[in-house]
Tab-separated table of N, CA and C in Angstrom:
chain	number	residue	atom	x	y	z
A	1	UNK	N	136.094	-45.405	-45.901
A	1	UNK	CA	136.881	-44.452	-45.101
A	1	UNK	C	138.301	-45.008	-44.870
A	2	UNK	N	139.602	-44.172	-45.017
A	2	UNK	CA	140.778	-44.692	-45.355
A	2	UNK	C	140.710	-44.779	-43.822
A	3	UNK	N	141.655	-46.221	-43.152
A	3	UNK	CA	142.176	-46.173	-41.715
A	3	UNK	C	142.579	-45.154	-40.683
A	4	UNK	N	143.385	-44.347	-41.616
A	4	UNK	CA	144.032	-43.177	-40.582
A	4	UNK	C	142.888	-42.000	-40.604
A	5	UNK	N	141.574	-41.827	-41.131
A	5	UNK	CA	140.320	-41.312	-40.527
A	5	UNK	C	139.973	-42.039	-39.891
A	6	UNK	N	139.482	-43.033	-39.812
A	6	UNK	CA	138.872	-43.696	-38.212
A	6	UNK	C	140.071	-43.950	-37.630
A	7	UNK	N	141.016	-43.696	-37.358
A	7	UNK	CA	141.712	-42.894	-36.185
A	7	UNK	C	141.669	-41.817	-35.545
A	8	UNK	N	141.613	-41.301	-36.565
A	8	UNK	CA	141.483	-40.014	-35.917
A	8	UNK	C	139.868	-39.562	-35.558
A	9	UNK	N	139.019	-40.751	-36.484
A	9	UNK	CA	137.635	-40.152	-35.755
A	9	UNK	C	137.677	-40.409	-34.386
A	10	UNK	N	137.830	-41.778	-34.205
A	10	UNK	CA	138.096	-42.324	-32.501
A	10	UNK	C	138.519	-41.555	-31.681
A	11	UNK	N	139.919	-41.168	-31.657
A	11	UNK	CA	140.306	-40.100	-31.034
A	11	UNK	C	140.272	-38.808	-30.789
A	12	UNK	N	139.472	-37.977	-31.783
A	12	UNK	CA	138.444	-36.893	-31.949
A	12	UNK	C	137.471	-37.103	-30.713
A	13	UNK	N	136.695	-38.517	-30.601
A	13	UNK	CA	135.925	-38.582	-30.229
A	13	UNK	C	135.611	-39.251	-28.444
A	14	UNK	N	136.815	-39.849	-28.355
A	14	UNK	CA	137.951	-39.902	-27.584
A	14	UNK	C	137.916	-38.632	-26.393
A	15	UNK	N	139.182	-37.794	-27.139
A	15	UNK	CA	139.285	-36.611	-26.717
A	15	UNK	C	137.829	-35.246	-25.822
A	16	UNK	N	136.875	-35.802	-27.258
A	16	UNK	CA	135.879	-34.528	-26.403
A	16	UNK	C	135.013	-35.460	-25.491
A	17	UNK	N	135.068	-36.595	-25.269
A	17	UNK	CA	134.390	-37.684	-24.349
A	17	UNK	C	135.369	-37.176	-23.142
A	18	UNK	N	136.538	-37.280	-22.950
A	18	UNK	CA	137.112	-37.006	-21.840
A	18	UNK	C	136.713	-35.526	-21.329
A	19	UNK	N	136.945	-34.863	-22.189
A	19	UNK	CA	136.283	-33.145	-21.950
A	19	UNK	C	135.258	-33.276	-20.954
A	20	UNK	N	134.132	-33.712	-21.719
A	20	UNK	CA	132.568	-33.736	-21.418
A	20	UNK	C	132.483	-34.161	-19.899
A	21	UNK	N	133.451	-35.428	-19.539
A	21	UNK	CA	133.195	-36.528	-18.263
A	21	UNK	C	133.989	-35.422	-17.127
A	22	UNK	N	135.071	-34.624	-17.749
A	22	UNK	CA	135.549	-33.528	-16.594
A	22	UNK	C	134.559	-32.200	-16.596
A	23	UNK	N	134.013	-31.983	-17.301
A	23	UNK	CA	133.331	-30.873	-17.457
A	23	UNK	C	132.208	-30.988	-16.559
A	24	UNK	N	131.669	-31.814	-16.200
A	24	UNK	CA	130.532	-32.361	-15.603
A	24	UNK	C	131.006	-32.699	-14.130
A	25	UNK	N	132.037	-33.352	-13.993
A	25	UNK	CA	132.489	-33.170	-12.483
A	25	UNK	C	132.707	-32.127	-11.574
A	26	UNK	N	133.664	-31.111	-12.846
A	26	UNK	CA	133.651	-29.809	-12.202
A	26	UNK	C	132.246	-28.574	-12.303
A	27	UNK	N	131.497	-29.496	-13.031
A	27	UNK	CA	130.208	-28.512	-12.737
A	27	UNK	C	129.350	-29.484	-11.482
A	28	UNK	N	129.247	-30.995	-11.287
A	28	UNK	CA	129.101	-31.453	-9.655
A	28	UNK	C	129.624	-30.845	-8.699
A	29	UNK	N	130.962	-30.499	-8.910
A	29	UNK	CA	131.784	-29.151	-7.581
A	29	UNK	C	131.307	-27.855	-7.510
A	30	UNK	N	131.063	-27.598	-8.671
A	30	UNK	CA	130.469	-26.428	-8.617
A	30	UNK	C	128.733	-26.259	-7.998
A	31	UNK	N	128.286	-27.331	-8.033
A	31	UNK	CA	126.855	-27.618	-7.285
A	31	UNK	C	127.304	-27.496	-5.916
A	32	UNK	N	127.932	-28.758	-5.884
A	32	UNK	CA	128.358	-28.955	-4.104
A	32	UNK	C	128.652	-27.234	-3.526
A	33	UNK	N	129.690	-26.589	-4.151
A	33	UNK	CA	130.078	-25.696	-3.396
A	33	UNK	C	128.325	-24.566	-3.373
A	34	UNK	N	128.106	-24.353	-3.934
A	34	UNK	CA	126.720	-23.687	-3.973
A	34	UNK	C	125.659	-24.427	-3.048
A	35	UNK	N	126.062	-25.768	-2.470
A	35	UNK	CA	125.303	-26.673	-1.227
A	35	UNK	C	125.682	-25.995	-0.240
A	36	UNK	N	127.183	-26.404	-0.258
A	36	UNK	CA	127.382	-24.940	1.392
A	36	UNK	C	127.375	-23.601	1.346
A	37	UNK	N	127.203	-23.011	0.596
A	37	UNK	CA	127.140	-21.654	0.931
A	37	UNK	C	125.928	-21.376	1.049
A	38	UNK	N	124.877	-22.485	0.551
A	38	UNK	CA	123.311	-22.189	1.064
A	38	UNK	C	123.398	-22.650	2.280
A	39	UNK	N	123.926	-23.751	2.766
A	39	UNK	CA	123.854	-23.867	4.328
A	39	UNK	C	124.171	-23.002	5.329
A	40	UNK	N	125.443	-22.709	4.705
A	40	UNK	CA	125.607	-21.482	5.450
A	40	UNK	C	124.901	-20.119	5.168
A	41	UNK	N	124.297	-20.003	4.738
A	41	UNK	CA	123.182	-18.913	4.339
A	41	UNK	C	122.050	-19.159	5.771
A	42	UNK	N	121.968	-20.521	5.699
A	42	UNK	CA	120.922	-21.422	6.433
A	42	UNK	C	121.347	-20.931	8.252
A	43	UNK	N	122.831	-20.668	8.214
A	43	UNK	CA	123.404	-21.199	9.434
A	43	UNK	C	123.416	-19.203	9.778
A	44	UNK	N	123.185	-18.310	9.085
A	44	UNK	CA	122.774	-16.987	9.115
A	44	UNK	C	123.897	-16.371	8.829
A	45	UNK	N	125.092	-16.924	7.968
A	45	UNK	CA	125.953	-16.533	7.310
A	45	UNK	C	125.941	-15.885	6.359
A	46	UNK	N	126.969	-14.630	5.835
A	46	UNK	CA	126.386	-13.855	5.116
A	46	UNK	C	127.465	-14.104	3.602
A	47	UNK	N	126.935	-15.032	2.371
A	47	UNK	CA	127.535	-15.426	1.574
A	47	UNK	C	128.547	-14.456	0.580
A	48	UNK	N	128.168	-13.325	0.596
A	48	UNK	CA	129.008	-12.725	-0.124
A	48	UNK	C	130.349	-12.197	0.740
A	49	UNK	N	130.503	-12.062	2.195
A	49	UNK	CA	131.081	-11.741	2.695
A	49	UNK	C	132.331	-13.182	2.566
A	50	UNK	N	131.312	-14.330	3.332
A	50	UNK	CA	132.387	-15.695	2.711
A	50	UNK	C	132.932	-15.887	1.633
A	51	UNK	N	132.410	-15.482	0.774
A	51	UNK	CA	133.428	-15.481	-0.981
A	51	UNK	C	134.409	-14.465	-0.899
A	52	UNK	N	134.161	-13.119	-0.218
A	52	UNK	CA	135.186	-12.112	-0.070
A	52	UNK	C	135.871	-12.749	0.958
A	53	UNK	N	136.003	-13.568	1.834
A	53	UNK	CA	137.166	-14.271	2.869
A	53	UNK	C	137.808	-15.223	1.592
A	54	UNK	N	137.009	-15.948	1.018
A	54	UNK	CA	137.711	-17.121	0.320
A	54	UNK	C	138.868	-16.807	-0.657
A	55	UNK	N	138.208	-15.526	-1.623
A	55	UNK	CA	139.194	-14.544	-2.318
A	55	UNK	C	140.164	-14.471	-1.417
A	56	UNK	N	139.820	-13.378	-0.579
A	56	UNK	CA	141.346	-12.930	0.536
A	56	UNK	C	142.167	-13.892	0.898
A	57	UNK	N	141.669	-14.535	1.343
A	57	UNK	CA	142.838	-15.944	1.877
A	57	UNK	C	143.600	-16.553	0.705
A	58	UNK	N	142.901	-16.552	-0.610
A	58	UNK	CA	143.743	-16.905	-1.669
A	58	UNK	C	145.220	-15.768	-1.695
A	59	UNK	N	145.181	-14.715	-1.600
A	59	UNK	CA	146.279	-13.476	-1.748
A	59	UNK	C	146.265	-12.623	-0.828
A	60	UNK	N	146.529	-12.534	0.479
A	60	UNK	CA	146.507	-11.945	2.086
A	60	UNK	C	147.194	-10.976	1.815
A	61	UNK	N	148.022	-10.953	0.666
A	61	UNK	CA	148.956	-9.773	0.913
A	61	UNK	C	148.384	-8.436	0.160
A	62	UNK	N	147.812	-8.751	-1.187
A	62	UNK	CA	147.346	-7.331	-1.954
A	62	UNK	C	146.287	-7.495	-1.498
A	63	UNK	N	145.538	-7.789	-0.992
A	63	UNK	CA	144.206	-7.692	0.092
A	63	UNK	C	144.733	-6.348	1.030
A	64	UNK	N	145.820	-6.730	1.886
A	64	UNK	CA	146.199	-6.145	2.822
A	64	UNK	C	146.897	-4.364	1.976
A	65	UNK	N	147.176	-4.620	0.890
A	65	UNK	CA	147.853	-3.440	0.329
A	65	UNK	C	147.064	-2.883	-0.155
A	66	UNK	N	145.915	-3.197	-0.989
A	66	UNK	CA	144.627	-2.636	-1.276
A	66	UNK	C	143.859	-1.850	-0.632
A	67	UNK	N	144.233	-2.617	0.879
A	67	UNK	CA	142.911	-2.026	2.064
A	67	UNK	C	143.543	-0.897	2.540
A	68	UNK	N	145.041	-0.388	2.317
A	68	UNK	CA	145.993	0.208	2.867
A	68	UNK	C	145.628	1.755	2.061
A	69	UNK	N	145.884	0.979	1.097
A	69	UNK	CA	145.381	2.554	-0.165
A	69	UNK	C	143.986	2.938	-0.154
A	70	UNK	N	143.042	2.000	0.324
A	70	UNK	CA	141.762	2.505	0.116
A	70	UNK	C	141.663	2.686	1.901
A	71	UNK	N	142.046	2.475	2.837
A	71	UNK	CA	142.541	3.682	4.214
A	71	UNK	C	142.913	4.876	3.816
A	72	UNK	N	143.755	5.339	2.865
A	72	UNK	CA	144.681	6.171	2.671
A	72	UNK	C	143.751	7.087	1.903
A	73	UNK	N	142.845	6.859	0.945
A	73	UNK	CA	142.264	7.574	-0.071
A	73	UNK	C	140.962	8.078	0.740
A	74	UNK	N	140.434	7.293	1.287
A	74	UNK	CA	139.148	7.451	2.095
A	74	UNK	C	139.893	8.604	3.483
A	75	UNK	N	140.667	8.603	3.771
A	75	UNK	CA	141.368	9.608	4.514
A	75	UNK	C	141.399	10.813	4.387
A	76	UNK	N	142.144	10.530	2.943
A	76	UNK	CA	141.989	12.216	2.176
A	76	UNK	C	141.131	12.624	1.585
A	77	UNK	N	139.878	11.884	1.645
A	77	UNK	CA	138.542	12.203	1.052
A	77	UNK	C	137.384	12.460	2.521
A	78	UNK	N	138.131	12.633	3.511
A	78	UNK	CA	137.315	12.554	4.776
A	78	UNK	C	136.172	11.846	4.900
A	79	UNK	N	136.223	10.517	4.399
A	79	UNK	CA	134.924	9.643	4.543
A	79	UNK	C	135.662	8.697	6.016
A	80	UNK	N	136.403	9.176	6.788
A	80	UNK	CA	136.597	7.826	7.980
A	80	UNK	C	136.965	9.074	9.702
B	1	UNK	N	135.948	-15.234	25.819
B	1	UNK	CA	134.853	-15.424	24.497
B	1	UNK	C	133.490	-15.918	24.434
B	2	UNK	N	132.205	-15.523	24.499
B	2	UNK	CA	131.097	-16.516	25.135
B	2	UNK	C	131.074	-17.810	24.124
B	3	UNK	N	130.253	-18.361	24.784
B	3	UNK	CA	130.415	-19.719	24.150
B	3	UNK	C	130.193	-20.030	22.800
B	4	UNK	N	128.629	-18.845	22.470
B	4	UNK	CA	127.849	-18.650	21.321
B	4	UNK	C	128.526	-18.140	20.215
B	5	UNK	N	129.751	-17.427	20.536
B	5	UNK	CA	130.815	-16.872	19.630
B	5	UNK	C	131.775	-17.699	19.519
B	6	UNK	N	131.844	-18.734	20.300
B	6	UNK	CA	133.147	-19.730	19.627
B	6	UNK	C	132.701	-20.749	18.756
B	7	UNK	N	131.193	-21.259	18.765
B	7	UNK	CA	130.587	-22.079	18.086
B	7	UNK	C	130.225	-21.505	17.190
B	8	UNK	N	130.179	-20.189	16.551
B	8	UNK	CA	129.930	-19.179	15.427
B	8	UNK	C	131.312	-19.700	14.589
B	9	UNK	N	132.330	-19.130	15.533
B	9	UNK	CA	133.965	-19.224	15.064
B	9	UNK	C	134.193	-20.344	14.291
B	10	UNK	N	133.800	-21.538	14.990
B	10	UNK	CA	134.233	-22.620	14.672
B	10	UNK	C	133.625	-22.913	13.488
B	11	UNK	N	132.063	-23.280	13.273
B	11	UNK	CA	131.330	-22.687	12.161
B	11	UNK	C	131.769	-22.092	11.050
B	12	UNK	N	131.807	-20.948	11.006
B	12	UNK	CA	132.665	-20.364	10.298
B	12	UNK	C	133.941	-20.788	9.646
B	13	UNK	N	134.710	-21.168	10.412
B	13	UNK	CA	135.532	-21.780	9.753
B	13	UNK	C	135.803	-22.852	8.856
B	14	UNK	N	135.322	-23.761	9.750
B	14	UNK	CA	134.460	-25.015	8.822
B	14	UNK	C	133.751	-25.039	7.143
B	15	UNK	N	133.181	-23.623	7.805
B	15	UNK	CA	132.657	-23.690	6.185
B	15	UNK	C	133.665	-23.035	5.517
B	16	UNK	N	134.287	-22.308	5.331
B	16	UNK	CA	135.412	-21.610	4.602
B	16	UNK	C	136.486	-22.591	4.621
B	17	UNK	N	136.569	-23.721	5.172
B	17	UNK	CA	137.122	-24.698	4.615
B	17	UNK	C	137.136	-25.544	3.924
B	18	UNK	N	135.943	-25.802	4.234
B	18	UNK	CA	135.158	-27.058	3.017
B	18	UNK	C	135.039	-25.980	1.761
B	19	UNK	N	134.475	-24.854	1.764
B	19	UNK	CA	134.615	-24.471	0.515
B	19	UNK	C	136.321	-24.198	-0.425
B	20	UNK	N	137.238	-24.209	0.568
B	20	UNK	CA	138.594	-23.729	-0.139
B	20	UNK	C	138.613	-25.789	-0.995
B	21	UNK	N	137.965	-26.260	0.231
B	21	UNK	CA	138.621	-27.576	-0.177
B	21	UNK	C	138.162	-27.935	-1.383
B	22	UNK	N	136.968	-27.533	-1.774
B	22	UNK	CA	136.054	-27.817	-2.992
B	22	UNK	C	136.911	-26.951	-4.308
B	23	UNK	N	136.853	-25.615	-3.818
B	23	UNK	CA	137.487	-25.004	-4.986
B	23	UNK	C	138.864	-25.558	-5.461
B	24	UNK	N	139.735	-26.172	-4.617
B	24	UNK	CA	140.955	-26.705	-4.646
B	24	UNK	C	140.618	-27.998	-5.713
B	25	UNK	N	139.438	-28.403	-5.559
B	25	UNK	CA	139.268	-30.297	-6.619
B	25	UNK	C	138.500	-29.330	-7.297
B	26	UNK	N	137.908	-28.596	-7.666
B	26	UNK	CA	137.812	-27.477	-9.194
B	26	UNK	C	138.462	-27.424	-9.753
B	27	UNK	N	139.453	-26.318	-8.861
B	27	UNK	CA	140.623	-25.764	-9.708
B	27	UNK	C	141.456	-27.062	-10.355
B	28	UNK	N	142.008	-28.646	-9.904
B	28	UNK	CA	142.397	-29.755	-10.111
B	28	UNK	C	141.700	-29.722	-11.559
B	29	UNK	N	140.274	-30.022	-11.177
B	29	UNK	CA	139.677	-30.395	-12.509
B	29	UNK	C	140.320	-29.420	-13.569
B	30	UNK	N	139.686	-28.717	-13.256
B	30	UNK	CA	140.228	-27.589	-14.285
B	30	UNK	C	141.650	-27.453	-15.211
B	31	UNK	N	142.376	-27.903	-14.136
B	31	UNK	CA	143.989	-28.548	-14.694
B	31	UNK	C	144.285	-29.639	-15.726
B	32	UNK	N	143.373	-30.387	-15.087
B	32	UNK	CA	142.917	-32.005	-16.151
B	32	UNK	C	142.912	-31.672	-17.519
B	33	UNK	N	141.583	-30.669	-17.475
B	33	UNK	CA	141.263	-30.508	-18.646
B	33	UNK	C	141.979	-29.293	-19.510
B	34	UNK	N	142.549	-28.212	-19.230
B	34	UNK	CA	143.520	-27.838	-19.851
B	34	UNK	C	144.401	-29.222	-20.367
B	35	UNK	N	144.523	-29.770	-19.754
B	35	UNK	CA	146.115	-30.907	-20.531
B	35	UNK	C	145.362	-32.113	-21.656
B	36	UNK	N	144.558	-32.165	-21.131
B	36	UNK	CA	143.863	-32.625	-22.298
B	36	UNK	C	143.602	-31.920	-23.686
B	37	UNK	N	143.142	-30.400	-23.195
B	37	UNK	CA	143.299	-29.995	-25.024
B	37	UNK	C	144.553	-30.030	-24.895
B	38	UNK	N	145.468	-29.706	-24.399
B	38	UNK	CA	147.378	-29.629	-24.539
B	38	UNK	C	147.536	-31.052	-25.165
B	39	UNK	N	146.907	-32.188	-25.062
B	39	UNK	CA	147.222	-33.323	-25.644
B	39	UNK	C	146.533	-33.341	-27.049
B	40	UNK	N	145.298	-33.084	-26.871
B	40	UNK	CA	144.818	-32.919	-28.244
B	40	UNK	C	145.158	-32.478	-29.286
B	41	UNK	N	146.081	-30.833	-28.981
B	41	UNK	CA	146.670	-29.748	-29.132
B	41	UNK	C	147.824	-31.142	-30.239
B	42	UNK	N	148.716	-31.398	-29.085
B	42	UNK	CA	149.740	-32.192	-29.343
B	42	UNK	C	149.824	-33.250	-30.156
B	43	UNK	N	147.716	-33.646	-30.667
B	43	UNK	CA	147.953	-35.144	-31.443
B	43	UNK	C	147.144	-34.104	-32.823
B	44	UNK	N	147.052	-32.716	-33.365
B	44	UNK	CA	147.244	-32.226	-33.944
B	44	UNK	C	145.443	-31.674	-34.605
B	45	UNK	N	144.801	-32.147	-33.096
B	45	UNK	CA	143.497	-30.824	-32.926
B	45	UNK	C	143.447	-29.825	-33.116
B	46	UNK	N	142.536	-28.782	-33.343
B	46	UNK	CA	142.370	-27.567	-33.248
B	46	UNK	C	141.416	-27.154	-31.475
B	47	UNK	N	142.129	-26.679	-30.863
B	47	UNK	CA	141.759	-26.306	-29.271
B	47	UNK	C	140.290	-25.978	-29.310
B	48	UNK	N	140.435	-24.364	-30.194
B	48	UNK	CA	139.168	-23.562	-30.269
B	48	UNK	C	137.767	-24.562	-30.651
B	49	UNK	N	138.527	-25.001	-31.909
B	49	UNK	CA	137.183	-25.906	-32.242
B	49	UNK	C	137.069	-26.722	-31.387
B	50	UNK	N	137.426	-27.832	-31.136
B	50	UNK	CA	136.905	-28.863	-30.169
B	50	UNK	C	136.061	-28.247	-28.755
B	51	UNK	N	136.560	-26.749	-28.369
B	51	UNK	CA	135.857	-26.007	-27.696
B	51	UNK	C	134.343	-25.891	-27.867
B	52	UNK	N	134.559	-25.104	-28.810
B	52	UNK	CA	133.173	-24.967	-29.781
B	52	UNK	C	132.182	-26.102	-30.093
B	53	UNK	N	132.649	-27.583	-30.457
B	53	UNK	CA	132.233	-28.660	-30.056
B	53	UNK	C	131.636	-29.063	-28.855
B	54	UNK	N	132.656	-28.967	-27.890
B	54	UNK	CA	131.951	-29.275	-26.209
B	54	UNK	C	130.249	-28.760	-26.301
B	55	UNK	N	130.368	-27.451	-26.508
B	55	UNK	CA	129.973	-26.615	-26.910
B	55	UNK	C	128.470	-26.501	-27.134
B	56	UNK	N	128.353	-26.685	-28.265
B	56	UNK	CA	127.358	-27.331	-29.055
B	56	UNK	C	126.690	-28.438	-28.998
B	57	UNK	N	127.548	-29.283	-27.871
B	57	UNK	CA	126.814	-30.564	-27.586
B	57	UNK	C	125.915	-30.610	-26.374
B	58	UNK	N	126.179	-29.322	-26.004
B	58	UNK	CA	125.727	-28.996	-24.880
B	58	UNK	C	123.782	-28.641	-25.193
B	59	UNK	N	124.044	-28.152	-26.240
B	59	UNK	CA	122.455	-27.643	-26.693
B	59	UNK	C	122.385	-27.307	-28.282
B	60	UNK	N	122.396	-29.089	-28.552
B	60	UNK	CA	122.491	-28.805	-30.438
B	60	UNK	C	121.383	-28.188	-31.097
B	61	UNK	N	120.539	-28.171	-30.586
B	61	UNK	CA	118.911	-27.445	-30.501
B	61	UNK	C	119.657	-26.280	-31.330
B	62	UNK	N	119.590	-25.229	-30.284
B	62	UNK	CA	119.954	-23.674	-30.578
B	62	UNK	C	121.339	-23.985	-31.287
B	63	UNK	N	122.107	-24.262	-31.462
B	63	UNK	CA	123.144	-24.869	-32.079
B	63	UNK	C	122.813	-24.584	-33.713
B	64	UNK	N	121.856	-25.257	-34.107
B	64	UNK	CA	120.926	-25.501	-35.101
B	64	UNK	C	120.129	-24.534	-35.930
B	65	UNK	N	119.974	-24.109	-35.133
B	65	UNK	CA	118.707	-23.108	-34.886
B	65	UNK	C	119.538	-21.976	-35.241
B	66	UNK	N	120.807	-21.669	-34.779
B	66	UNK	CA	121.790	-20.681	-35.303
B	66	UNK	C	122.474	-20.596	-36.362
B	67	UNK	N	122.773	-21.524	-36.954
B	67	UNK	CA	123.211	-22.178	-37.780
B	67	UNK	C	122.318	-21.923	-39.101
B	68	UNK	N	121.099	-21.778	-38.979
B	68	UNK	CA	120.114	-21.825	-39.944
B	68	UNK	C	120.227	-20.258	-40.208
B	69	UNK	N	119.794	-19.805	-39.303
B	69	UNK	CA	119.519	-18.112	-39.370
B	69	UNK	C	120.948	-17.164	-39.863
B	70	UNK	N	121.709	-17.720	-39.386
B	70	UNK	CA	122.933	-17.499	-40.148
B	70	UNK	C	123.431	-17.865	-41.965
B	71	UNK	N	123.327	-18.693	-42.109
B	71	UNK	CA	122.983	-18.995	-43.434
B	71	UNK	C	121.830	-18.369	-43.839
B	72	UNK	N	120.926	-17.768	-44.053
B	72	UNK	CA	119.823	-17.074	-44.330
B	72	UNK	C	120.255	-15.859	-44.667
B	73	UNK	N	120.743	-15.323	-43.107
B	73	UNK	CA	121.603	-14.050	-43.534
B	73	UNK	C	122.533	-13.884	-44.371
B	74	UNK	N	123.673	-14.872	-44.539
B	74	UNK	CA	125.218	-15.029	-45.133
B	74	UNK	C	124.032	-14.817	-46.687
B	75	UNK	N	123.430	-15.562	-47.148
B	75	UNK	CA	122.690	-15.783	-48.418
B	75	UNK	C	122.392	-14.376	-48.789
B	76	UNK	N	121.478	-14.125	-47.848
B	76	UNK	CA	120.837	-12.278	-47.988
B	76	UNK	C	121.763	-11.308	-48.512
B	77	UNK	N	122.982	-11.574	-47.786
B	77	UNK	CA	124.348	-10.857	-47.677
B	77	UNK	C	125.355	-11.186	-49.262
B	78	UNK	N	124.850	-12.250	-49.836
B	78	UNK	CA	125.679	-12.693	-50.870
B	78	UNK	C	126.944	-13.341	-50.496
B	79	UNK	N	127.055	-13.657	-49.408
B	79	UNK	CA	128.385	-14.401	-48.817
B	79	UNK	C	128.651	-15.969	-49.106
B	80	UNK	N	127.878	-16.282	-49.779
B	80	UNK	CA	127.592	-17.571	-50.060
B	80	UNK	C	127.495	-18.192	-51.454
């Protein structure tokens, strides 16, 4: 095998080794976070409502403009 | 405020914090590893594939197993 292939195998191999070691951390976070939202499930919290806060707080504002138009539509549809 | 509702509050909050905080070292991870294929990208990888790699290492089994049945077909098909 000429040198500059086992370079590049290394670093091929390298490369998806680093992948793999982040991929796996952020699927440990992704456990953890699924730890509290069962606790709080536990604590008589209602989880889908907490993911709809977590969303909202990410973007407060088209949350707020969203809820404005769907006031507005539900208005003229006499559902309020 | 009774008491039982501020220890709800507080609660509440708590957890919608710890979870922003978690999604926040996600989303991080997540950053990592974008720049890593961007480096890979840069030492003259192919993104998709090395994707596809992760991939597959994940469950070379069915990996395999697809791989076979596909060739079977491609053959059937004359693609081969």
């Amino acid at each position: 095998m000429a040198v500059e292939d086992s370079v590049a195998q290394d670093q091929l191999r390298a490369f998806i080794e680093r992948i793999e070691r982040m991929e796996e951390e952020k699927a440990a976070i992704g456990a953890d976070i699924k730890e509290i939202y069962a606790e709080a499930k536990g604590n008589g919290f209602d989880c889908k409502v907490l993911k709809r806060i977590v969303n909202i707080r990410k973007d407060k504002q088209t949350y707020d403009e969203q809820e404005a138009i769907l006031e507005l539509y539900m208005s003229a549809l006499d559902m309020v």
